[in-house]
């Protein structure tokens, strides 16, 4: 697996972001969807990576700088045909290492509270993320789980 910075212009990446947004819409009420679209992911405070193997896109993820000491994990998605192959684990480790190199004190995330998000929450917990309150403009929402990890 090769992780690379991505400009979000390739058709495979654009399709995976579309899959990600559809998945959010299928599992969350509209008012509780915090996934970013392509234009939002291209903002300067966001770094976006894609994961490839033998020319095939396996997954993606992003890190948003909230301030000089705090980053937010965004848009983690494994392509549906590559689930349970370690793609998200490898990418999450990469993003955490980048956050440490940037000098962030912590990295946080928002994910869904529904059963469809259990694998994601379990992955984050296995990396030491713990539940926390809303951060950076988020509000309490029964459909959201907020997690953070001290770096």
Coordinates of C-alpha atoms in Angstrom, one line a residue:
X1 CA 0.0 0.0 0.0
X2 CA 1.2 3.5 -0.9
X3 CA -0.1 6.6 0.8
X4 CA 0.2 9.8 -1.2
X5 CA -0.9 13.4 -1.0
X6 CA -3.8 13.9 -3.3
X7 CA -5.3 16.9 -5.1
X8 CA -8.8 15.3 -5.3
X9 CA -8.9 15.8 -9.1
X10 CA -8.7 12.1 -10.2
X11 CA -11.8 10.3 -11.2
X12 CA -11.2 7.4 -8.7
X13 CA -10.8 9.7 -5.8
X14 CA -13.8 11.8 -6.8
X15 CA -15.9 8.6 -7.0
X16 CA -14.7 7.4 -3.6
X17 CA -15.7 10.8 -2.0
X18 CA -19.1 10.3 -3.7
X19 CA -19.3 6.8 -2.1
X20 CA -18.4 8.3 1.2
X21 CA -21.0 11.0 1.0
X22 CA -23.7 8.5 -0.1
X23 CA -22.7 6.3 2.9
X24 CA -23.2 9.1 5.3
X25 CA -26.6 10.0 3.8
X26 CA -27.7 6.3 4.1
X27 CA -26.7 6.1 7.8
X28 CA -27.2 9.6 9.2
X29 CA -30.0 12.1 9.2
X30 CA -29.1 15.2 7.0
X31 CA -28.7 17.5 10.0
X32 CA -26.1 15.2 11.5
X33 CA -23.9 14.7 8.4
X34 CA -20.5 16.5 8.8
X35 CA -18.7 14.9 5.9
X36 CA -17.0 17.4 3.6
X37 CA -17.6 17.5 -0.2
X38 CA -14.8 17.9 -2.8
X39 CA -14.7 21.7 -2.6
X40 CA -14.5 21.7 1.2
X41 CA -11.7 19.1 1.1
X42 CA -9.7 21.4 -1.1
X43 CA -9.5 24.2 1.5
X44 CA -5.9 25.1 2.5
X45 CA -6.3 24.0 6.1
X46 CA -7.0 20.4 4.9
X47 CA -4.4 17.9 3.8
X48 CA -5.9 14.9 1.9
X49 CA -4.3 11.5 1.2
X50 CA -5.3 8.6 -0.9
X51 CA -4.1 5.0 -0.5
X52 CA -3.2 3.0 -3.6
X53 CA -2.0 -0.5 -4.4
X54 CA -1.1 -1.7 -8.0
X55 CA -2.9 1.3 -9.5
X56 CA -6.1 0.7 -7.5
X57 CA -7.6 3.2 -5.0
X58 CA -8.1 1.5 -1.6
X59 CA -9.1 4.5 0.6
X60 CA -8.7 8.0 1.6
X61 CA -8.5 10.3 4.6
X62 CA -7.8 13.9 5.6
X63 CA -6.4 16.1 8.4
X64 CA -7.9 19.5 9.0
X65 CA -5.9 22.0 11.0
X66 CA -8.2 23.5 13.6
X67 CA -5.3 25.5 15.2
X68 CA -1.6 25.2 15.8
X69 CA -2.1 22.5 18.4
X70 CA -5.2 20.7 17.3
X71 CA -6.1 18.7 14.2
X72 CA -9.3 17.0 13.1
X73 CA -9.5 13.7 11.3
X74 CA -11.9 13.9 8.3
X75 CA -13.1 11.8 5.4
X76 CA -11.7 8.5 6.4
X77 CA -13.1 6.0 3.9
X78 CA -12.0 2.6 2.7
X79 CA -13.4 1.6 -0.8
X80 CA -16.1 -1.0 -0.2
X81 CA -14.3 -3.8 -2.0
X82 CA -11.2 -3.3 0.2
X83 CA -12.7 -3.4 3.6
X84 CA -10.9 -5.4 6.3
X85 CA -7.6 -5.3 4.6
X86 CA -5.9 -2.9 7.0
X87 CA -6.3 0.2 4.7
X88 CA -7.9 2.4 7.4
X89 CA -5.4 1.2 10.1
X90 CA -2.4 2.1 7.9
X91 CA -3.8 5.5 6.9
X92 CA -4.8 6.4 10.4
X93 CA -1.3 5.6 11.7
X94 CA 0.1 7.8 8.9
X95 CA -2.2 10.7 9.7
X96 CA -1.4 10.5 13.4
X97 CA 2.3 10.6 12.6
X98 CA 1.8 13.7 10.4
X99 CA -0.1 15.3 13.3
X100 CA 2.8 14.6 15.7
X101 CA 5.3 16.0 13.2
X102 CA 3.2 19.2 13.0
X103 CA 3.4 19.5 16.7
X104 CA -0.3 19.0 17.4
X105 CA -1.1 18.3 21.0
X106 CA -4.2 16.3 20.0
X107 CA -6.3 15.1 17.2
X108 CA -10.1 14.8 17.3
X109 CA -12.9 13.5 15.2
X110 CA -16.6 13.2 14.8
X111 CA -18.3 10.0 13.7
X112 CA -21.7 8.5 13.8
X113 CA -23.4 6.9 16.8
X114 CA -25.3 4.4 14.8
X115 CA -24.4 0.7 14.4
X116 CA -23.0 1.3 10.9
X117 CA -20.2 3.3 12.6
X118 CA -19.1 0.7 15.2
X119 CA -16.2 -0.6 13.1
X120 CA -14.9 3.0 12.8
X121 CA -15.3 3.7 16.5
X122 CA -13.6 0.5 17.3
X123 CA -10.7 1.3 15.1
X124 CA -10.3 4.8 16.6
X125 CA -10.5 3.3 20.1
X126 CA -7.8 0.8 19.3
X127 CA -5.5 3.8 18.5
X128 CA -6.2 5.4 21.8
X129 CA -9.0 7.8 20.9
X130 CA -11.4 8.3 23.7
X131 CA -14.9 9.9 23.7
X132 CA -15.1 13.6 24.4
X133 CA -17.5 16.5 24.1
X134 CA -18.1 18.5 21.0
X135 CA -15.2 20.6 19.7
X136 CA -14.5 23.3 17.2
X137 CA -18.1 24.4 16.6
X138 CA -19.8 21.0 16.8
X139 CA -22.8 20.7 19.0
X140 CA -24.2 17.9 21.1
X141 CA -26.0 15.5 18.8
X142 CA -27.4 12.0 19.6
X143 CA -26.3 10.9 16.2
X144 CA -22.6 11.9 16.7
X145 CA -19.8 10.5 18.8
X146 CA -16.8 12.8 19.4
X147 CA -13.4 11.3 20.1
X148 CA -10.0 12.7 20.8
X149 CA -6.4 11.5 21.2
X150 CA -3.7 13.3 23.1
X151 CA -0.4 13.2 21.1

